[in-house]
Amino acid sequence: MHEWEELKRLSLLSSANLRTLTYTAGSSGSKLPLPSLRWRLFLGVLPIELFGQDDTECQQVWELAAERERQNYQALKARFIVDPTAVAKEETDWKRMNPLSLDQDSPWHQYHQDQDLRNTILQDVSRTFPEESYFRHTRVQRLMADMLFVYAKMHTSLQYRQGMHELLAPLLLAVDGDSVAPSKEFPTRLLDRAFIEHDTFALFDRLMRLCMPWYQLPPALSPRATSDSQTPIIAQCQMLMDKLTVLDPELSAHLRQMDIEPQLFGIRWYRLLFSRELPRLRDVFALWDILFADNVSGTLRLVDWIGLVFLLANRRRLLQGDYEDTLTTLLHLPPLPRPSSDVLEQTIALPNNPQNHNITAFPAIDLPIAAPKIPFQSLSQHGLRAIQRLALQAAYLRAHPSHEAAMLVADQYRMWEQEAWDIIDDLDTPAIESSTSSDSIKPQPS
């Protein structure tokens, strides 16, 4: 298929180049093909090492991996989503057949217990990205509710937490958008429309392995527990503030003086991977491309630095505001500026491929010394999306965790915000296009 050939051409038949491809995506104004397939590679659903190698071996291994994931989800659905009326037909014990039975072993008892969980999930799913018509379809909401329910039943200690639906939604949009009619050809079998739900769940399960600590509840207080007990997400937010103290002591001191705790805004940033901070889903796709491609060591290493650049991008506004204005800015980040060509040409360029890493400030952080080189000069390319430019700046900060590097990034935004700019990117595709097909809605991120 054309998209597959284009993906191979863009990657230059190299899995390493496929990882770094997303950093320069958009520089030519072209749209990268098959986001769901790239995400399945980046998150380990399919082995990325085989990409660009022998097509026959790649085909066999990937199809086996996809089939294993699909069978696993089908088994989980059969285990956790049970129709009590169907079970009752095979029962001879009238107590278990009674819908009002309080017997712990009764399928009806479990069904009634599950309804509270389902209602909670459906309530959130019905509010998913209200501006996107795709998520208003009954079929889409049913798919999301089933996947989230199965995941909650798999993880009884975690269950379902608010926000998971907003991590699932872009994954489903990507898989559904890439889906094709059943075919015997490769790689269309990997994109079979009949397995949209199965393939999306595999992606969601891998993503939640990375994000799960951010959804954990506080540890149960015990006689040995201390007042310092905190969840991983609170600790992560505090780490964000600690990094800001090194990068920008003035801004950090201002937020502390305002008594603005980092978890007030950081919890949403981490749990939703900034999907609420971006005006359009196509921007979420672009950012997640980079976050997932950067997932080399089993962690979303760039998330902290993305958050820091968001703070630096709004530095002037944050420093000048009172408590209410500052908190409003943090909870409702303004759209990122898209500077004009003339302004970009005057922008101070960030150094390319830095080799000298100032790690004294962050001795415990694994800096990406061996990571793929990121072309920071791409910041001056006119076709780069605002969110891609921000991600490049985040990668730059990670390689240069110093006050001087932070001020260089902040100066760029201070220069850009003085110019008139339009949040509508001319290079983006038109608004979402969808049909009412019962098989697939064929969405596009708007």
Tab-separated table of C-alpha atoms in Angstrom:
chain	number	residue	atom	x	y	z
A	1	MET	CA	0.000	0.000	0.000
A	2	HIS	CA	1.106	3.564	-0.676
A	3	GLU	CA	1.332	4.676	2.973
A	4	TRP	CA	3.586	1.740	3.844
A	5	GLU	CA	5.961	2.478	0.978
A	6	GLU	CA	6.032	6.141	1.956
A	7	LEU	CA	6.800	5.238	5.559
A	8	LYS	CA	9.686	3.025	4.484
A	9	ARG	CA	11.003	5.719	2.172
A	10	LEU	CA	10.885	8.372	4.876
A	11	SER	CA	12.614	6.112	7.376
A	12	LEU	CA	15.379	5.246	4.896
A	13	LEU	CA	14.839	1.607	5.885
A	14	SER	CA	16.222	2.229	9.347
A	15	SER	CA	14.494	1.777	12.691
A	16	ALA	CA	16.794	4.411	14.196
A	17	ASN	CA	15.780	6.915	11.529
A	18	LEU	CA	12.132	6.009	12.098
A	19	ARG	CA	12.537	7.098	15.727
A	20	THR	CA	14.103	10.439	14.804
A	21	LEU	CA	11.780	11.014	11.853
A	22	THR	CA	9.131	12.674	13.993
A	23	TYR	CA	11.474	15.407	15.206
A	24	THR	CA	11.601	16.950	11.740
A	25	ALA	CA	8.086	16.017	10.669
A	26	GLY	CA	6.263	18.906	9.090
A	27	SER	CA	9.357	20.696	7.864
A	28	SER	CA	8.303	19.962	4.304
A	29	GLY	CA	4.612	20.436	4.989
A	30	SER	CA	3.891	16.754	4.417
A	31	LYS	CA	1.860	14.574	6.727
A	32	LEU	CA	3.584	11.483	8.060
A	33	PRO	CA	1.696	8.272	7.202
A	34	LEU	CA	0.208	5.669	9.513
A	35	PRO	CA	0.551	7.225	12.983
A	36	SER	CA	-0.986	4.186	14.690
A	37	LEU	CA	1.604	1.875	13.131
A	38	ARG	CA	4.436	4.164	14.203
A	39	TRP	CA	3.043	4.271	17.746
A	40	ARG	CA	2.787	0.469	17.857
A	41	LEU	CA	6.478	0.382	16.960
A	42	PHE	CA	7.536	3.115	19.376
A	43	LEU	CA	5.613	1.616	22.330
A	44	GLY	CA	6.760	-1.942	21.717
A	45	VAL	CA	3.532	-3.538	20.500
A	46	LEU	CA	5.509	-4.499	17.382
A	47	PRO	CA	9.304	-5.012	17.411
A	48	ILE	CA	10.788	-1.872	15.876
A	49	GLU	CA	14.150	-3.538	15.296
A	50	LEU	CA	12.760	-5.396	12.282
A	51	PHE	CA	11.538	-2.264	10.542
A	52	GLY	CA	13.305	-1.836	7.205
A	53	GLN	CA	14.913	-5.278	7.362
A	54	ASP	CA	13.903	-8.364	5.415
A	55	ASP	CA	10.238	-7.866	4.531
A	56	THR	CA	9.392	-11.567	4.801
A	57	GLU	CA	10.791	-11.920	8.311
A	58	CYS	CA	9.243	-8.607	9.355
A	59	GLN	CA	5.869	-9.711	8.016
A	60	GLN	CA	5.898	-13.011	9.879
A	61	VAL	CA	7.043	-11.616	13.222
A	62	TRP	CA	4.726	-8.607	13.148
A	63	GLU	CA	1.688	-10.638	12.159
A	64	LEU	CA	2.360	-13.112	14.961
A	65	ALA	CA	2.754	-10.247	17.436
A	66	ALA	CA	-0.461	-8.583	16.245
A	67	GLU	CA	-2.378	-11.862	16.361
A	68	ARG	CA	-1.146	-12.560	19.894
A	69	GLU	CA	-2.327	-9.135	21.072
A	70	ARG	CA	-5.695	-9.558	19.387
A	71	GLN	CA	-6.280	-12.987	20.894
A	72	ASN	CA	-5.263	-11.694	24.313
A	73	TYR	CA	-7.814	-8.881	24.200
A	74	GLN	CA	-10.529	-11.179	22.915
A	75	ALA	CA	-9.879	-13.518	25.861
A	76	LEU	CA	-9.988	-10.598	28.306
A	77	LYS	CA	-13.327	-9.423	26.920
A	78	ALA	CA	-14.774	-12.928	27.197
A	79	ARG	CA	-13.583	-13.104	30.793
A	80	PHE	CA	-14.670	-9.713	32.050
A	81	ILE	CA	-17.650	-8.691	29.893
A	82	VAL	CA	-20.228	-11.340	30.678
A	83	ASP	CA	-23.873	-11.408	29.655
A	84	PRO	CA	-25.675	-12.882	32.684
A	85	THR	CA	-28.699	-13.868	30.599
A	86	ALA	CA	-26.502	-16.086	28.443
A	87	VAL	CA	-24.900	-17.657	31.501
A	88	ALA	CA	-28.276	-18.184	33.153
A	89	LYS	CA	-29.504	-20.292	30.237
A	90	GLU	CA	-26.867	-22.905	31.037
A	91	GLU	CA	-27.485	-22.893	34.789
A	92	THR	CA	-29.521	-25.453	36.690
A	93	ASP	CA	-29.287	-23.690	40.040
A	94	TRP	CA	-32.333	-21.404	40.193
A	95	LYS	CA	-30.653	-19.177	42.799
A	96	ARG	CA	-27.870	-18.280	40.381
A	97	MET	CA	-30.431	-17.637	37.631
A	98	ASN	CA	-32.380	-15.130	39.728
A	99	PRO	CA	-31.491	-11.501	38.690
A	100	LEU	CA	-32.121	-10.433	42.294
A	101	SER	CA	-29.848	-13.063	43.757
A	102	LEU	CA	-27.361	-11.932	46.400
A	103	ASP	CA	-25.310	-15.090	45.959
A	104	GLN	CA	-21.649	-14.049	45.572
A	105	ASP	CA	-21.235	-16.635	42.791
A	106	SER	CA	-24.225	-15.429	40.840
A	107	PRO	CA	-23.411	-13.848	37.446
A	108	TRP	CA	-26.141	-11.313	38.182
A	109	HIS	CA	-24.471	-10.251	41.418
A	110	GLN	CA	-21.218	-9.517	39.573
A	111	TYR	CA	-23.151	-7.802	36.781
A	112	HIS	CA	-24.824	-5.386	39.200
A	113	GLN	CA	-21.502	-4.646	40.882
A	114	ASP	CA	-19.922	-3.849	37.519
A	115	GLN	CA	-22.668	-1.428	36.563
A	116	ASP	CA	-21.352	1.284	38.892
A	117	LEU	CA	-17.951	1.057	37.256
A	118	ARG	CA	-19.478	1.092	33.782
A	119	ASN	CA	-21.627	4.115	34.567
A	120	THR	CA	-18.585	6.034	35.830
A	121	ILE	CA	-16.654	5.198	32.667
A	122	LEU	CA	-19.542	6.069	30.359
A	123	GLN	CA	-20.014	9.409	32.079
A	124	ASP	CA	-16.411	10.368	31.299
A	125	VAL	CA	-16.423	8.856	27.815
A	126	SER	CA	-19.483	10.880	26.842
A	127	ARG	CA	-17.506	14.073	27.595
A	128	THR	CA	-14.392	13.110	25.622
A	129	PHE	CA	-13.111	15.969	23.437
A	130	PRO	CA	-16.576	17.561	23.053
A	131	GLU	CA	-15.439	19.636	20.064
A	132	GLU	CA	-14.652	16.488	18.037
A	133	SER	CA	-17.652	14.952	16.280
A	134	TYR	CA	-15.893	11.590	16.034
A	135	PHE	CA	-16.266	11.014	19.762
A	136	ARG	CA	-19.991	11.719	19.703
A	137	HIS	CA	-20.695	8.501	17.772
A	138	THR	CA	-22.344	5.763	19.836
A	139	ARG	CA	-20.050	3.147	18.297
A	140	VAL	CA	-16.927	5.050	19.359
A	141	GLN	CA	-18.187	5.569	22.916
A	142	ARG	CA	-19.045	1.871	23.211
A	143	LEU	CA	-15.577	0.847	22.056
A	144	MET	CA	-13.935	3.207	24.539
A	145	ALA	CA	-16.166	2.084	27.423
A	146	ASP	CA	-15.452	-1.600	26.769
A	147	MET	CA	-11.686	-1.083	26.593
A	148	LEU	CA	-11.567	1.017	29.752
A	149	PHE	CA	-13.791	-1.477	31.582
A	150	VAL	CA	-11.561	-4.401	30.612
A	151	TYR	CA	-8.473	-2.470	31.689
A	152	ALA	CA	-10.060	-1.623	35.045
A	153	LYS	CA	-10.976	-5.268	35.658
A	154	MET	CA	-7.415	-6.298	34.785
A	155	HIS	CA	-5.978	-3.882	37.347
A	156	THR	CA	-8.216	-4.202	40.389
A	157	SER	CA	-5.856	-2.227	42.626
A	158	LEU	CA	-5.852	0.713	40.211
A	159	GLN	CA	-9.208	0.264	38.439
A	160	TYR	CA	-10.413	3.167	36.303
A	161	ARG	CA	-9.214	6.689	37.016
A	162	GLN	CA	-10.532	9.888	35.521
A	163	GLY	CA	-8.287	10.963	32.671
A	164	MET	CA	-7.623	7.513	31.256
A	165	HIS	CA	-10.322	8.120	28.650
A	166	GLU	CA	-8.365	11.114	27.351
A	167	LEU	CA	-5.271	8.965	26.886
A	168	LEU	CA	-7.301	6.317	25.086
A	169	ALA	CA	-9.141	8.703	22.746
A	170	PRO	CA	-6.232	9.811	20.483
A	171	LEU	CA	-5.051	6.197	20.225
A	172	LEU	CA	-8.468	5.061	18.993
A	173	LEU	CA	-8.654	7.997	16.601
A	174	ALA	CA	-5.277	7.039	15.093
A	175	VAL	CA	-6.028	3.319	14.790
A	176	ASP	CA	-9.473	3.916	13.317
A	177	GLY	CA	-8.108	6.504	10.918
A	178	ASP	CA	-5.452	4.084	9.633
A	179	SER	CA	-7.776	1.081	9.410
A	180	VAL	CA	-8.484	-0.586	6.068
A	181	ALA	CA	-10.798	-3.264	4.755
A	182	PRO	CA	-9.698	-6.856	5.411
A	183	SER	CA	-7.023	-7.985	2.969
A	184	LYS	CA	-4.476	-10.759	2.517
A	185	GLU	CA	-1.770	-8.268	1.657
A	186	PHE	CA	0.940	-7.029	4.009
A	187	PRO	CA	0.865	-4.714	5.915
A	188	THR	CA	-2.886	-4.180	5.569
A	189	ARG	CA	-3.484	-7.184	7.836
A	190	LEU	CA	-1.885	-5.138	10.598
A	191	LEU	CA	-4.463	-2.401	9.955
A	192	ASP	CA	-7.512	-4.650	9.596
A	193	ARG	CA	-10.673	-2.692	10.359
A	194	ALA	CA	-12.134	-5.706	12.147
A	195	PHE	CA	-9.527	-5.339	14.916
A	196	ILE	CA	-9.676	-1.607	15.641
A	197	GLU	CA	-10.661	-2.262	19.244
A	198	HIS	CA	-8.029	-4.963	19.773
A	199	ASP	CA	-5.171	-2.929	18.294
A	200	THR	CA	-6.171	0.197	20.212
A	201	PHE	CA	-6.268	-1.711	23.493
A	202	ALA	CA	-2.764	-3.069	22.885
A	203	LEU	CA	-1.529	0.493	22.431
A	204	PHE	CA	-3.403	1.749	25.487
A	205	ASP	CA	-2.055	-1.063	27.652
A	206	ARG	CA	1.544	-0.217	26.632
A	207	LEU	CA	1.023	3.492	27.193
A	208	MET	CA	-0.504	2.900	30.633
A	209	ARG	CA	2.551	0.885	31.627
A	210	LEU	CA	4.468	4.148	31.268
A	211	CYS	CA	1.775	6.381	32.795
A	212	MET	CA	0.443	4.076	35.536
A	213	PRO	CA	2.492	5.602	38.392
A	214	TRP	CA	0.828	8.941	37.709
A	215	TYR	CA	-2.605	7.393	38.348
A	216	GLN	CA	-1.801	5.590	41.584
A	217	LEU	CA	-3.666	6.578	44.739
A	218	PRO	CA	-1.886	7.624	47.947
A	219	PRO	CA	-0.582	4.655	49.972
A	220	ALA	CA	-2.886	3.500	52.729
A	221	LEU	CA	-1.791	5.061	55.994
A	222	SER	CA	-0.352	2.550	58.405
A	223	PRO	CA	1.214	2.882	61.876
A	224	ARG	CA	4.581	3.192	60.140
A	225	ALA	CA	3.421	5.676	57.522
A	226	THR	CA	4.634	9.252	57.833
A	227	SER	CA	3.143	12.582	56.912
A	228	ASP	CA	5.637	12.690	54.026
A	229	SER	CA	3.916	9.792	52.223
A	230	GLN	CA	3.033	10.907	48.724
A	231	THR	CA	2.041	9.493	45.367
A	232	PRO	CA	4.451	9.232	42.438
A	233	ILE	CA	2.568	11.999	40.620
A	234	ILE	CA	3.098	14.440	43.510
A	235	ALA	CA	6.770	13.520	43.614
A	236	GLN	CA	6.985	14.025	39.842
A	237	CYS	CA	5.419	17.472	40.108
A	238	GLN	CA	7.874	18.406	42.831
A	239	MET	CA	10.753	17.256	40.610
A	240	LEU	CA	9.407	19.561	37.914
A	241	MET	CA	9.577	22.500	40.324
A	242	ASP	CA	13.080	21.482	41.445
A	243	LYS	CA	14.275	21.536	37.838
A	244	LEU	CA	12.636	24.908	37.294
A	245	THR	CA	14.533	26.247	40.315
A	246	VAL	CA	17.809	25.440	38.546
A	247	LEU	CA	16.697	26.550	35.085
A	248	ASP	CA	14.863	29.729	36.125
A	249	PRO	CA	15.260	30.677	39.807
A	250	GLU	CA	13.222	33.871	39.380
A	251	LEU	CA	10.165	32.148	37.951
A	252	SER	CA	10.408	29.329	40.490
A	253	ALA	CA	10.609	31.786	43.386
A	254	HIS	CA	7.611	33.711	42.020
A	255	LEU	CA	5.442	30.566	41.918
A	256	ARG	CA	6.540	29.569	45.408
A	257	GLN	CA	5.850	33.068	46.718
A	258	MET	CA	2.375	32.840	45.217
A	259	ASP	CA	2.000	29.528	47.069
A	260	ILE	CA	1.151	27.794	43.788
A	261	GLU	CA	1.930	24.120	44.239
A	262	PRO	CA	3.142	22.362	41.063
A	263	GLN	CA	0.521	19.618	41.393
A	264	LEU	CA	-2.225	22.190	40.740
A	265	PHE	CA	-1.289	22.123	37.065
A	266	GLY	CA	1.287	19.324	36.819
A	267	ILE	CA	-1.082	16.445	37.589
A	268	ARG	CA	-3.153	17.212	34.497
A	269	TRP	CA	-0.050	17.764	32.365
A	270	TYR	CA	1.410	14.372	33.256
A	271	ARG	CA	-1.734	12.264	33.381
A	272	LEU	CA	-3.092	13.520	30.062
A	273	LEU	CA	0.265	14.041	28.319
A	274	PHE	CA	-0.653	17.674	27.583
A	275	SER	CA	-3.702	16.765	25.490
A	276	ARG	CA	-5.737	19.451	27.323
A	277	GLU	CA	-3.047	22.099	26.803
A	278	LEU	CA	-3.155	21.931	22.987
A	279	PRO	CA	-5.940	23.487	20.925
A	280	ARG	CA	-6.268	20.689	18.357
A	281	LEU	CA	-5.893	16.929	18.210
A	282	ARG	CA	-3.474	17.205	15.289
A	283	ASP	CA	-1.132	18.976	17.694
A	284	VAL	CA	-1.598	16.154	20.219
A	285	PHE	CA	-0.665	13.678	17.467
A	286	ALA	CA	2.485	15.655	16.653
A	287	LEU	CA	3.554	15.878	20.307
A	288	TRP	CA	2.804	12.225	21.076
A	289	ASP	CA	4.792	11.207	18.006
A	290	ILE	CA	7.839	12.792	19.601
A	291	LEU	CA	7.133	11.559	23.129
A	292	PHE	CA	6.662	7.969	21.951
A	293	ALA	CA	9.635	8.036	19.581
A	294	ASP	CA	11.778	9.277	22.473
A	295	ASN	CA	10.652	6.313	24.570
A	296	VAL	CA	14.002	4.549	24.310
A	297	SER	CA	14.620	3.560	27.928
A	298	GLY	CA	11.053	2.556	28.831
A	299	THR	CA	10.068	5.988	30.148
A	300	LEU	CA	8.544	9.088	28.608
A	301	ARG	CA	11.798	10.952	29.174
A	302	LEU	CA	10.814	14.195	27.512
A	303	VAL	CA	7.631	14.913	29.500
A	304	ASP	CA	9.366	16.912	32.255
A	305	TRP	CA	11.146	19.100	29.741
A	306	ILE	CA	7.986	19.689	27.704
A	307	GLY	CA	6.374	21.043	30.877
A	308	LEU	CA	9.364	23.283	31.563
A	309	VAL	CA	9.209	24.801	28.078
A	310	PHE	CA	5.495	25.485	28.547
A	311	LEU	CA	6.446	27.440	31.676
A	312	LEU	CA	9.213	29.321	29.880
A	313	ALA	CA	6.933	30.060	26.936
A	314	ASN	CA	4.590	31.908	29.318
A	315	ARG	CA	7.326	33.322	31.556
A	316	ARG	CA	6.519	37.021	31.105
A	317	ARG	CA	2.806	36.484	31.674
A	318	LEU	CA	3.439	34.376	34.789
A	319	LEU	CA	5.877	36.856	36.343
A	320	GLN	CA	3.584	39.832	35.785
A	321	GLY	CA	0.364	38.248	37.039
A	322	ASP	CA	-1.128	38.159	40.506
A	323	TYR	CA	-2.204	34.875	42.096
A	324	GLU	CA	-5.452	34.586	40.127
A	325	ASP	CA	-3.879	35.557	36.796
A	326	THR	CA	-0.911	33.240	37.312
A	327	LEU	CA	-3.063	30.254	38.216
A	328	THR	CA	-5.416	30.958	35.298
A	329	THR	CA	-2.471	30.980	32.891
A	330	LEU	CA	-1.174	27.663	34.244
A	331	LEU	CA	-4.577	25.997	34.044
A	332	HIS	CA	-5.455	27.455	30.629
A	333	LEU	CA	-2.213	27.811	28.708
A	334	PRO	CA	-2.438	30.283	25.806
A	335	PRO	CA	-1.878	28.823	22.322
A	336	LEU	CA	1.751	28.641	21.270
A	337	PRO	CA	2.805	31.437	18.905
A	338	ARG	CA	3.497	30.705	15.258
A	339	PRO	CA	6.067	33.374	14.348
A	340	SER	CA	6.259	34.791	10.853
A	341	SER	CA	9.063	33.917	8.461
A	342	ASP	CA	10.777	37.266	9.037
A	343	VAL	CA	10.728	36.798	12.800
A	344	LEU	CA	12.048	33.248	12.519
A	345	GLU	CA	15.010	34.487	10.520
A	346	GLN	CA	15.880	36.855	13.378
A	347	THR	CA	15.467	34.189	16.056
A	348	ILE	CA	18.603	33.142	17.883
A	349	ALA	CA	19.311	29.561	16.814
A	350	LEU	CA	19.875	26.815	19.350
A	351	PRO	CA	23.167	24.909	18.997
A	352	ASN	CA	22.956	21.715	16.975
A	353	ASN	CA	23.819	18.302	18.418
A	354	PRO	CA	25.363	19.482	21.692
A	355	GLN	CA	28.123	17.274	23.048
A	356	ASN	CA	28.982	19.093	26.292
A	357	HIS	CA	26.390	18.217	28.899
A	358	ASN	CA	26.155	20.224	32.089
A	359	ILE	CA	24.987	17.451	34.412
A	360	THR	CA	26.211	18.905	37.708
A	361	ALA	CA	22.785	20.351	38.454
A	362	PHE	CA	21.004	17.030	37.824
A	363	PRO	CA	23.387	14.228	38.834
A	364	ALA	CA	20.568	11.673	39.123
A	365	ILE	CA	19.125	12.290	35.673
A	366	ASP	CA	20.020	10.023	32.780
A	367	LEU	CA	20.755	12.565	30.075
A	368	PRO	CA	20.373	11.360	26.477
A	369	ILE	CA	24.057	11.350	25.614
A	370	ALA	CA	23.609	8.246	23.473
A	371	ALA	CA	20.184	9.254	22.156
A	372	PRO	CA	19.617	9.935	18.447
A	373	LYS	CA	20.920	13.349	17.480
A	374	ILE	CA	18.160	15.916	17.203
A	375	PRO	CA	18.529	18.633	14.550
A	376	PHE	CA	17.984	21.758	16.634
A	377	GLN	CA	18.542	23.964	13.631
A	378	SER	CA	15.077	22.788	12.558
A	379	LEU	CA	13.718	25.510	14.850
A	380	SER	CA	14.317	27.996	12.071
A	381	GLN	CA	12.353	26.014	9.495
A	382	HIS	CA	9.211	27.867	8.511
A	383	GLY	CA	6.986	24.819	8.135
A	384	LEU	CA	7.568	23.449	11.624
A	385	ARG	CA	4.476	23.310	13.813
A	386	ALA	CA	4.528	25.236	17.052
A	387	ILE	CA	4.305	22.076	19.158
A	388	GLN	CA	7.171	20.465	17.241
A	389	ARG	CA	9.279	23.546	17.831
A	390	LEU	CA	8.467	23.327	21.548
A	391	ALA	CA	9.491	19.654	21.632
A	392	LEU	CA	12.835	20.499	20.034
A	393	GLN	CA	13.382	23.149	22.669
A	394	ALA	CA	12.564	20.588	25.364
A	395	ALA	CA	15.177	18.231	23.920
A	396	TYR	CA	17.655	21.096	23.913
A	397	LEU	CA	16.969	21.858	27.584
A	398	ARG	CA	17.412	18.225	28.505
A	399	ALA	CA	20.848	18.287	26.897
A	400	HIS	CA	21.681	21.694	28.465
A	401	PRO	CA	20.032	21.751	31.927
A	402	SER	CA	21.283	25.207	32.818
A	403	HIS	CA	19.960	28.697	33.467
A	404	GLU	CA	21.637	30.007	30.312
A	405	ALA	CA	19.883	27.424	28.130
A	406	ALA	CA	16.520	28.210	29.709
A	407	MET	CA	16.931	31.933	29.099
A	408	LEU	CA	17.774	31.273	25.454
A	409	VAL	CA	14.486	29.396	25.059
A	410	ALA	CA	12.577	32.053	27.011
A	411	ASP	CA	14.062	34.814	24.840
A	412	GLN	CA	12.728	33.084	21.740
A	413	TYR	CA	9.172	33.152	23.050
A	414	ARG	CA	9.547	36.731	24.285
A	415	MET	CA	10.521	37.729	20.749
A	416	TRP	CA	7.770	35.723	19.087
A	417	GLU	CA	4.946	36.921	21.340
A	418	GLN	CA	5.614	40.527	20.318
A	419	GLU	CA	4.529	39.679	16.796
A	420	ALA	CA	1.037	39.220	15.464
A	421	TRP	CA	0.365	35.546	14.915
A	422	ASP	CA	-2.439	33.237	13.922
A	423	ILE	CA	-3.119	29.989	15.768
A	424	ILE	CA	-4.519	28.444	12.581
A	425	ASP	CA	-1.666	26.613	10.873
A	426	ASP	CA	-1.971	26.921	7.098
A	427	LEU	CA	-0.154	23.639	6.638
A	428	ASP	CA	-2.733	21.664	8.589
A	429	THR	CA	-5.452	19.622	6.972
A	430	PRO	CA	-9.111	20.735	7.010
A	431	ALA	CA	-11.382	19.933	9.905
A	432	ILE	CA	-12.329	16.369	10.717
A	433	GLU	CA	-13.867	14.348	7.926
A	434	SER	CA	-16.045	11.440	8.940
A	435	SER	CA	-18.653	9.168	7.466
A	436	THR	CA	-21.331	7.178	9.239
A	437	SER	CA	-20.038	3.819	8.044
A	438	SER	CA	-20.889	1.019	10.451
A	439	ASP	CA	-17.421	-0.465	9.931
A	440	SER	CA	-15.257	2.610	10.361
A	441	ILE	CA	-15.718	6.321	10.676
A	442	LYS	CA	-12.324	6.966	9.046
A	443	PRO	CA	-11.469	9.994	11.165
A	444	GLN	CA	-8.714	12.524	10.744
A	445	PRO	CA	-7.291	14.500	13.675
A	446	SER	CA	-8.643	18.023	13.444
